[in-house]
mmCIF file of C-alpha atoms and ligand atoms in Angstrom:
data_model
loop_
_atom_site.group_PDB
_atom_site.id
_atom_site.type_symbol
_atom_site.label_atom_id
_atom_site.label_comp_id
_atom_site.label_asym_id
_atom_site.label_seq_id
_atom_site.Cartn_x
_atom_site.Cartn_y
_atom_site.Cartn_z
ATOM 1 C CA MET A 1 -33.182 -82.427 112.911
ATOM 2 C CA PRO A 2 -30.012 -81.564 110.798
ATOM 3 C CA PRO A 3 -30.580 -81.378 107.155
ATOM 4 C CA HIS A 4 -28.438 -84.229 105.643
ATOM 5 C CA THR A 5 -25.072 -82.705 103.940
ATOM 6 C CA ASP A 6 -23.161 -84.122 101.463
ATOM 7 C CA ARG A 7 -19.639 -84.488 101.091
ATOM 8 C CA ILE A 8 -18.197 -81.772 99.051
ATOM 9 C CA ASP A 9 -15.387 -82.644 96.415
ATOM 10 C CA LEU A 10 -12.935 -79.578 96.510
ATOM 11 C CA GLY A 11 -10.281 -81.284 94.668
ATOM 12 C CA ASP A 12 -6.550 -81.887 95.329
ATOM 13 C CA GLY A 13 -7.275 -84.637 97.883
ATOM 14 C CA HIS A 14 -9.809 -82.230 99.809
ATOM 15 C CA THR A 15 -13.604 -82.766 100.676
ATOM 16 C CA ALA A 16 -15.579 -80.875 103.010
ATOM 17 C CA GLU A 17 -19.038 -81.071 104.957
ATOM 18 C CA TRP A 18 -21.187 -78.244 106.245
ATOM 19 C CA GLU A 19 -21.953 -78.240 110.016
ATOM 20 C CA GLY A 20 -24.720 -77.079 111.416
ATOM 21 C CA TRP A 21 -25.674 -75.552 114.652
ATOM 22 C CA TYR A 22 -28.736 -76.785 116.676
ATOM 23 C CA PRO A 23 -28.519 -76.109 120.257
ATOM 24 C CA ASP A 24 -30.920 -77.881 122.671
ATOM 25 C CA ARG A 25 -32.614 -74.597 123.931
ATOM 26 C CA GLU A 26 -34.376 -76.437 127.016
ATOM 27 C CA LEU A 27 -30.827 -77.051 128.229
ATOM 28 C CA ASN A 28 -29.519 -73.441 127.400
ATOM 29 C CA PRO A 29 -32.390 -71.171 128.008
ATOM 30 C CA GLN A 30 -29.934 -68.010 127.634
ATOM 31 C CA LEU A 31 -30.175 -69.359 123.494
ATOM 32 C CA ALA A 32 -33.978 -68.667 123.322
ATOM 33 C CA GLY A 33 -34.755 -66.518 120.077
ATOM 34 C CA ILE A 34 -31.417 -67.471 118.591
ATOM 35 C CA PRO A 35 -32.303 -69.099 115.365
ATOM 36 C CA ASP A 36 -30.642 -72.483 114.143
ATOM 37 C CA VAL A 37 -27.676 -72.182 111.645
ATOM 38 C CA ASP A 38 -27.425 -74.802 108.905
ATOM 39 C CA ARG A 39 -23.951 -73.836 107.790
ATOM 40 C CA TRP A 40 -22.314 -72.710 110.893
ATOM 41 C CA GLY A 41 -18.953 -73.652 109.504
ATOM 42 C CA LEU A 42 -17.013 -75.963 107.376
ATOM 43 C CA VAL A 43 -15.238 -79.283 107.982
ATOM 44 C CA ILE A 44 -12.502 -79.810 105.624
ATOM 45 C CA PHE A 45 -10.894 -83.463 105.053
ATOM 46 C CA HIS A 46 -7.760 -83.915 103.841
ATOM 47 C CA LYS A 47 -4.149 -85.640 104.421
ATOM 48 C CA ASN A 48 -1.475 -84.407 106.887
ATOM 49 C CA PRO A 49 2.210 -84.057 105.320
ATOM 50 C CA ALA A 50 2.654 -87.358 106.824
ATOM 51 C CA GLY A 51 -0.608 -88.814 104.286
ATOM 52 C CA GLN A 52 -2.860 -89.615 107.280
ATOM 53 C CA ASP A 53 -6.378 -88.325 107.570
ATOM 54 C CA CYS A 54 -7.214 -84.901 108.786
ATOM 55 C CA ALA A 55 -9.641 -82.557 109.484
ATOM 56 C CA GLY A 56 -9.881 -78.558 110.013
ATOM 57 C CA PHE A 57 -12.441 -76.428 110.751
ATOM 58 C CA VAL A 58 -13.630 -73.225 109.907
ATOM 59 C CA THR A 59 -16.058 -71.145 111.533
ATOM 60 C CA LEU A 60 -18.315 -68.707 109.116
ATOM 61 C CA ASP A 61 -18.380 -65.127 109.681
ATOM 62 C CA GLY A 62 -22.309 -65.055 110.252
ATOM 63 C CA GLU A 63 -24.803 -62.912 112.491
ATOM 64 C CA VAL A 64 -25.382 -65.948 114.819
ATOM 65 C CA GLN A 65 -22.026 -67.022 115.020
ATOM 66 C CA ARG A 66 -20.899 -63.451 116.231
ATOM 67 C CA ARG A 67 -23.835 -63.464 118.987
ATOM 68 C CA VAL A 68 -22.879 -67.115 120.095
ATOM 69 C CA GLU A 69 -19.163 -66.586 119.922
ATOM 70 C CA PRO A 70 -18.515 -63.019 120.525
ATOM 71 C CA ASN A 71 -14.641 -63.777 121.303
ATOM 72 C CA ARG A 72 -14.134 -66.001 118.465
ATOM 73 C CA ALA A 73 -10.727 -65.012 116.718
ATOM 74 C CA ASN A 74 -10.704 -66.491 113.647
ATOM 75 C CA ARG A 75 -13.836 -66.501 111.119
ATOM 76 C CA TRP A 76 -14.315 -66.629 107.392
ATOM 77 C CA THR A 77 -16.257 -64.600 105.239
ATOM 78 C CA VAL A 78 -18.403 -66.301 102.386
ATOM 79 C CA GLU A 79 -17.481 -64.604 98.971
ATOM 80 C CA SER A 80 -19.679 -66.905 97.460
ATOM 81 C CA TRP A 81 -22.033 -69.520 98.327
ATOM 82 C CA ASP A 82 -22.084 -71.379 94.898
ATOM 83 C CA PRO A 83 -19.498 -71.838 93.772
ATOM 84 C CA LEU A 84 -18.603 -71.652 97.457
ATOM 85 C CA THR A 85 -15.389 -68.850 97.935
ATOM 86 C CA LEU A 86 -14.106 -68.352 101.496
ATOM 87 C CA SER A 87 -11.810 -65.919 102.646
ATOM 88 C CA PRO A 88 -9.139 -65.654 103.779
ATOM 89 C CA SER A 89 -7.118 -68.576 103.359
ATOM 90 C CA VAL A 90 -7.513 -71.897 105.634
ATOM 91 C CA LEU A 91 -4.308 -73.239 107.185
ATOM 92 C CA CYS A 92 -4.612 -76.280 109.333
ATOM 93 C CA SER A 93 -2.911 -77.306 112.407
ATOM 94 C CA CYS A 94 -0.983 -79.933 110.361
ATOM 95 C CA GLY A 95 0.206 -77.281 107.816
ATOM 96 C CA ASP A 96 -2.118 -77.768 105.234
ATOM 97 C CA HIS A 97 -2.772 -74.349 103.478
ATOM 98 C CA GLY A 98 -4.773 -73.405 100.805
ATOM 99 C CA PHE A 99 -7.672 -71.264 99.529
ATOM 100 C CA ILE A 100 -11.290 -72.508 98.836
ATOM 101 C CA ARG A 101 -12.234 -70.584 95.743
ATOM 102 C CA GLU A 102 -15.171 -71.175 93.248
ATOM 103 C CA GLY A 103 -15.626 -74.622 94.696
ATOM 104 C CA ARG A 104 -12.129 -75.482 94.679
ATOM 105 C CA TRP A 105 -8.901 -76.319 97.085
ATOM 106 C CA VAL A 106 -6.125 -73.729 96.061
ATOM 107 C CA ARG A 107 -2.867 -74.615 97.448
ATOM 108 C CA ALA A 108 -1.408 -71.459 99.317
HETATM 109 ZN ZN1 LIG B 201 -4.507 -80.875 108.739
#
């Protein structure tokens, strides 16, 4: 079972939640031997420029992620887990653009 994850307040109208990866290995036997990942990626909740709720997702650059999705173009490196710092910046399809640095949202 995935652990409960709390909403992280990044400030500046941005919050986030960790998303884990827990595949059903009976349905996906090719994944046998590949471990679960509690922090596969981060969902970032914010408002789009029109003021409506929006959410983006970043996949972290981890060993399992590289193995399962070798062709993924975009990955984010964790510079620090606590407080959280990711690189590079995060650009949502809605145009919202910023950095997560030391646990805070910093507009680009
Ligand atoms: Zn957005």
